[in-house]
Coordinates of C-alpha atoms in Angstrom, one line a residue:
X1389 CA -84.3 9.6 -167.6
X1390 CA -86.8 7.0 -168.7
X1391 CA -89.1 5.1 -166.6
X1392 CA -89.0 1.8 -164.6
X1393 CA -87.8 -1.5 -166.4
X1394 CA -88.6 -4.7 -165.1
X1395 CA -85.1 -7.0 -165.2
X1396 CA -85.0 -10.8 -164.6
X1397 CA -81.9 -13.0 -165.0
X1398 CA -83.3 -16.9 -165.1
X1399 CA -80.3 -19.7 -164.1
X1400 CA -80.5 -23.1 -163.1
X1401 CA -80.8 -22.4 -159.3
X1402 CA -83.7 -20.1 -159.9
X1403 CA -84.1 -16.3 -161.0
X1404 CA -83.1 -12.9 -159.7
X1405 CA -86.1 -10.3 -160.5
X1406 CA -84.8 -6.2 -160.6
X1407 CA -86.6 -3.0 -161.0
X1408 CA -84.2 -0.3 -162.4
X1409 CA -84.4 2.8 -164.7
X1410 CA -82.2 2.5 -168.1
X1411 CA -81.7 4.8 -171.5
X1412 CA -79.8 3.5 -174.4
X1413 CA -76.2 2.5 -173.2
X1414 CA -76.9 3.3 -169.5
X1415 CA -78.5 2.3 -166.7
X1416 CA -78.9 1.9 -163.0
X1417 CA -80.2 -0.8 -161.0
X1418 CA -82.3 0.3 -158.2
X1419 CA -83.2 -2.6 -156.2
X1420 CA -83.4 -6.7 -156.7
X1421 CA -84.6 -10.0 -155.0
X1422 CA -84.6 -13.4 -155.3
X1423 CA -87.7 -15.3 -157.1
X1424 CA -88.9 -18.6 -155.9
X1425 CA -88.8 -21.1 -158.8
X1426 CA -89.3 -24.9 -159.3
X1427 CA -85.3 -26.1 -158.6
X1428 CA -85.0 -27.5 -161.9
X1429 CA -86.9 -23.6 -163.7
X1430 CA -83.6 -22.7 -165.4
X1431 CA -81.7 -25.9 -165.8
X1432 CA -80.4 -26.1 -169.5
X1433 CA -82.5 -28.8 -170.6
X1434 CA -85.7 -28.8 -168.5
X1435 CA -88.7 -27.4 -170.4
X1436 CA -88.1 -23.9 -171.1
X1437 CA -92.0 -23.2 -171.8
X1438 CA -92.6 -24.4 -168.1
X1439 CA -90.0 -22.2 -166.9
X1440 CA -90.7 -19.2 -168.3
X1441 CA -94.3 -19.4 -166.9
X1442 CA -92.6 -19.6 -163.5
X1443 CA -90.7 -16.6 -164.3
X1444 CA -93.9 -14.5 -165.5
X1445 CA -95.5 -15.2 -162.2
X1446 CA -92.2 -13.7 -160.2
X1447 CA -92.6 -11.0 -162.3
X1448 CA -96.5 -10.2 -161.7
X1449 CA -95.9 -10.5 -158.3
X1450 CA -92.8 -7.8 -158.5
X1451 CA -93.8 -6.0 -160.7
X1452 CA -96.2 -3.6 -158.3
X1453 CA -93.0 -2.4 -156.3
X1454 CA -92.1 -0.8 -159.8
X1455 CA -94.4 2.3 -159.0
X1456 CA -95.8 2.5 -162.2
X1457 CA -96.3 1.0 -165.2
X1458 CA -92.8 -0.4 -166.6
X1459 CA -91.6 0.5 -170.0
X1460 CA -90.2 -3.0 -170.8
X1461 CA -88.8 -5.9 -169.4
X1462 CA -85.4 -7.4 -170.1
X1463 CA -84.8 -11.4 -169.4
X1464 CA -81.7 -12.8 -169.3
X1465 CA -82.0 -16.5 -170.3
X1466 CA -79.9 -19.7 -169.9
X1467 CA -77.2 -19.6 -172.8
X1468 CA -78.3 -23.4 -174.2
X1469 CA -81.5 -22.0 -174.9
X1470 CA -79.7 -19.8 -177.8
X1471 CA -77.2 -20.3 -180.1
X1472 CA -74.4 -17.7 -180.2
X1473 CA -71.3 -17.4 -181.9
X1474 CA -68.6 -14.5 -183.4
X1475 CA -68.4 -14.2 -186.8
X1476 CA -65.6 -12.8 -188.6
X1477 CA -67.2 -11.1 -192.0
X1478 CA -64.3 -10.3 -194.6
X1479 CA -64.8 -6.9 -196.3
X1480 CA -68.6 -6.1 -195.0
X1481 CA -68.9 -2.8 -193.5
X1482 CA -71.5 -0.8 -192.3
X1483 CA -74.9 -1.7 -190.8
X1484 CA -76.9 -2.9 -193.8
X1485 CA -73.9 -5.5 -194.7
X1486 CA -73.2 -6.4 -191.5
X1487 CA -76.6 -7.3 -191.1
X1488 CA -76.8 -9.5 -194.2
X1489 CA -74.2 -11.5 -193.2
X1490 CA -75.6 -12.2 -190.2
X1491 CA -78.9 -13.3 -192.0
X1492 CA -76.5 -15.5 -194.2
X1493 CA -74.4 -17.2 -190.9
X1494 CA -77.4 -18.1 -189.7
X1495 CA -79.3 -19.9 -192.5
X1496 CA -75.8 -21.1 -194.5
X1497 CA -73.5 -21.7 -191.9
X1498 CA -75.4 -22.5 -189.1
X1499 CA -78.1 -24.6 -191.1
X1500 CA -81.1 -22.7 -188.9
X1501 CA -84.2 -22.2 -190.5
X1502 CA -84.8 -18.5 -191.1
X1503 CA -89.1 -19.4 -190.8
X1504 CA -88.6 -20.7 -187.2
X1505 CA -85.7 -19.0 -185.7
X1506 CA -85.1 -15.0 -184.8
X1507 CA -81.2 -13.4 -184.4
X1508 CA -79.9 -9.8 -184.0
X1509 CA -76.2 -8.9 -183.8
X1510 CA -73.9 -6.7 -182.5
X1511 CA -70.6 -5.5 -184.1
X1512 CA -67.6 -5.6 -182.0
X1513 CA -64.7 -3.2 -182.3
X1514 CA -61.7 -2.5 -181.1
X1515 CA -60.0 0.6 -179.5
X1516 CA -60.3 2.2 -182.8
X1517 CA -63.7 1.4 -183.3
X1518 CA -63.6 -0.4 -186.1
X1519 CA -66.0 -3.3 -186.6
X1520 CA -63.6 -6.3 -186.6
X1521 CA -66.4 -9.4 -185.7
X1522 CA -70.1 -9.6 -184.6
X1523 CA -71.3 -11.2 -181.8
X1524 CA -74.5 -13.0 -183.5
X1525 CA -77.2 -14.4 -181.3
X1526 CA -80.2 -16.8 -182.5
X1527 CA -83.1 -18.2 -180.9
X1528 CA -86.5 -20.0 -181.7
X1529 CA -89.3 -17.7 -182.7
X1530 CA -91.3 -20.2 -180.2
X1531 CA -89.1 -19.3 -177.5
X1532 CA -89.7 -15.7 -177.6
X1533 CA -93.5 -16.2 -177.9
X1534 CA -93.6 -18.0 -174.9
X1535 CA -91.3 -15.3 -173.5
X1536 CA -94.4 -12.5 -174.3
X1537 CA -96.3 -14.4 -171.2
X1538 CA -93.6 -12.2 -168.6
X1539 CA -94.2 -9.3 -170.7
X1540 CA -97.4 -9.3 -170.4
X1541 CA -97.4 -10.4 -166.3
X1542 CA -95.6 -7.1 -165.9
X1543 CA -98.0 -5.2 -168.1
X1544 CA -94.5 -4.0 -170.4
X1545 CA -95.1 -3.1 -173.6
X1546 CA -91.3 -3.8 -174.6
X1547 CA -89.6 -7.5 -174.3
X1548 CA -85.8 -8.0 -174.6
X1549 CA -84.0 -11.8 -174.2
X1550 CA -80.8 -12.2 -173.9
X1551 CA -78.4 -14.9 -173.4
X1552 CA -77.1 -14.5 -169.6
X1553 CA -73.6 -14.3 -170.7
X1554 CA -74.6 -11.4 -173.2
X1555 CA -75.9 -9.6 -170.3
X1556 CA -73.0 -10.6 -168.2
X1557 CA -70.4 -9.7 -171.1
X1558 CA -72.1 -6.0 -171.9
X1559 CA -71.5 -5.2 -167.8
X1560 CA -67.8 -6.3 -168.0
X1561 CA -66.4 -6.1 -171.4
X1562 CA -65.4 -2.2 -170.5
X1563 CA -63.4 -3.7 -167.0
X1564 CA -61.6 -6.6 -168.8
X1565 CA -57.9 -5.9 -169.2
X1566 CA -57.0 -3.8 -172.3
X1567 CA -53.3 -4.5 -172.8
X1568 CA -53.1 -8.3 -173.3
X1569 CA -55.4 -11.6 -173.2
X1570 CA -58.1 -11.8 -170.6
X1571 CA -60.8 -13.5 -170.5
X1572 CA -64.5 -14.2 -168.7
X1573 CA -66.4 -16.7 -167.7
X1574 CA -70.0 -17.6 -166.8
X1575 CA -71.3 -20.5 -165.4
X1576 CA -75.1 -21.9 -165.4
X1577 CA -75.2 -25.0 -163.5
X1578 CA -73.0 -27.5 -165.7
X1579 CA -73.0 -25.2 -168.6
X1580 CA -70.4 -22.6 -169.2
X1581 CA -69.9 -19.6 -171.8
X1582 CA -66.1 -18.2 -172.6
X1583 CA -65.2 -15.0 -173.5
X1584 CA -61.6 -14.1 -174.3
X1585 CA -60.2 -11.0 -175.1
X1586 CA -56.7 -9.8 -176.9
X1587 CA -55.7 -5.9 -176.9
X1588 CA -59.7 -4.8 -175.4
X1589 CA -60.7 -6.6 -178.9
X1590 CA -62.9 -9.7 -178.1
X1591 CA -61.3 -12.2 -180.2
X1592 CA -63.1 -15.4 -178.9
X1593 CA -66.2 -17.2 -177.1
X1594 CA -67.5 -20.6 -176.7
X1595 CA -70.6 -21.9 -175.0
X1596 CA -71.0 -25.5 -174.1
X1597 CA -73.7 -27.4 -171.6
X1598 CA -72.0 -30.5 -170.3
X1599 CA -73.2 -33.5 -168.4
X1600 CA -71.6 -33.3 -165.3
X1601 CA -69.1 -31.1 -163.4
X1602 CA -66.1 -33.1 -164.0
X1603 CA -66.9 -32.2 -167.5
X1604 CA -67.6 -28.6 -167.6
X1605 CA -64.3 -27.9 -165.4
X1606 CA -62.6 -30.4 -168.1
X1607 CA -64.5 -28.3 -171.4
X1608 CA -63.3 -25.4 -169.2
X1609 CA -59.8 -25.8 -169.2
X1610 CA -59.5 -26.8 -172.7
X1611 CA -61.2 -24.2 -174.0
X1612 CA -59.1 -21.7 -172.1
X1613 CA -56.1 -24.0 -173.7
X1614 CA -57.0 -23.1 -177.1
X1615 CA -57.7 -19.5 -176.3
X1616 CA -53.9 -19.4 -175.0
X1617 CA -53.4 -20.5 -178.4
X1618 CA -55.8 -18.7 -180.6
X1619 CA -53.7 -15.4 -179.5
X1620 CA -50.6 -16.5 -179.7
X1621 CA -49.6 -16.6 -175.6
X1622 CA -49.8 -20.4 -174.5
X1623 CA -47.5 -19.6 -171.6
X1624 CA -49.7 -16.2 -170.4
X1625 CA -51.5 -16.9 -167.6
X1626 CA -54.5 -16.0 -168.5
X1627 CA -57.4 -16.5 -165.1
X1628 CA -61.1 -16.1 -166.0
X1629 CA -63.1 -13.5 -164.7
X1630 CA -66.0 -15.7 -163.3
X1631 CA -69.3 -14.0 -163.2
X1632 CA -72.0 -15.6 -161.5
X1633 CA -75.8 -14.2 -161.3
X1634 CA -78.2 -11.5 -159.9
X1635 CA -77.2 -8.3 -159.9
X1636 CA -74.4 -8.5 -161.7
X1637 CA -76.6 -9.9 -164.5
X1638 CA -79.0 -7.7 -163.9
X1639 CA -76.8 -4.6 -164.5
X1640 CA -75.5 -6.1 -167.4
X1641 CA -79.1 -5.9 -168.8
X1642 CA -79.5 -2.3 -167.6
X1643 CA -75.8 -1.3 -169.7
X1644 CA -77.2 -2.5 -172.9
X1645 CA -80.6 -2.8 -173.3
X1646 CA -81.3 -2.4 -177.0
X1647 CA -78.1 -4.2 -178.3
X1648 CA -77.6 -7.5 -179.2
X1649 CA -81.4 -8.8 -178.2
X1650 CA -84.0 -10.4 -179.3
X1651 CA -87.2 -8.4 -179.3
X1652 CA -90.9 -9.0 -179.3

């Protein structure tokens, strides 16, 4: 088993700071605590720089209870601070052409400079296995710099971001429903991020920060509209699995920690 990691999942109401031990693919969280943060540390929006210097001073000061010098730290970050999206490649198989379609979304499709911003990806499958979309997520290269500073407050030679609903959707995606639509849902203050699935297969997402709450619960019920219609079952009733944050997050980091990331 490997040693200690250092976990932190930031949100809009503040953070949740974890101390577990993970290997590739598993992972158990050992214990977890709020993190006293400016009210406004994780709201999409506010000034991420300032926020994530908050976070790195949560961390140094949990970071002794670890018992030893932590192998890495995994942050799970507000969703509007990264732009993520499933791609559907025609004919590319295996990891190398995977991957250079993902280099392509990013810099044709998405029109994001390949100089100032970092992605990874993550093929999703079905029951089968086989690779039928990739969950693609980008971010600003200036964003994970300033993420280094709660690498090094834990004294971690690793750094992993995440999206919060990444880490949320690698904890639940083996729980969803297999035999017809389901989907999940995470909410960050008035932001939201969708995940539906169709047969275990997860067949569509959308991520959206809104103004108010009128709005999101609005942006909310559409979207799970046009899911409804995406796979065919506008009459199935179809509830969202809402997750919310801490240690549910947390483990969700813990499951996955060396898929679909951003590294420094």
């Amino acid at each position: 088993m490997g040693g200690p990691w250092i976990c932190a999942d930031l949100r809009s109401e503040g953070a949740t700071v974890g101390l577990g031990r993970s290997g590739l693919f598993r992972g158990r969280l050992l214990s977890s605590a709020e993190a006293p943060l400016p009210a406004s540390g994780g709201e999409p929006g506010s000034d991420p720089f300032a926020a994530l210097t908050a976070l790195a001073e949560a961390v140094a000061g949990f970071a002794p209870s670890s018992g030893g010098k932590p192998e890495g730290v995994l942050l799970a970050l507000p969703d509007p601070w990264f732009k993520i999206g499933l791609a559907y490649p025609k004919g590319a198989r295996g990891a190398v052409r995977m991957g250079e379609y993902a280099r392509w979304k990013l810099q044709a499709d998405w029109n994001l400079d390949g100089e100032r911003f970092v992605h990874d990806w993550q093929a999703v499958g079905g029951r089968r296995g086989d690779a039928a979309s990739i969950l693609l997520v980008a971010v600003e290269r200036a964003m994970v710099d300033a993420a280094d500073r709660v690498g090094e407050a834990a004294g971690a030679p690793v750094l992993l971001c995440v999206p919060r609903a990444v880490a949320a959707w690698n904890r639940a995606a083996s729980v969803l429903p297999g035999d017809g639509p389901a989907a999940a849902l995470l909410r960050d203050g008035n932001a939201f991020t969708f995940f539906g699935t169709d047969g275990g297969r997860l067949r569509y997402l959308r991520s959206r920060r809104c103004d108010t709450p009128r709005e999101r619960e609005a942006e909310e019920g559409e979207t799970l509209s046009h899911f409804r219609e995406t796979v065919g079952e506008e009459g199935a009733t179809v509830s969202p699995a809402e997750w919310g944050g801490g240690a549910a997050v947390l483990e969700g980091l813990l499951a996955h920690p060396l898929v679909s990331g951003i590294f420094s």
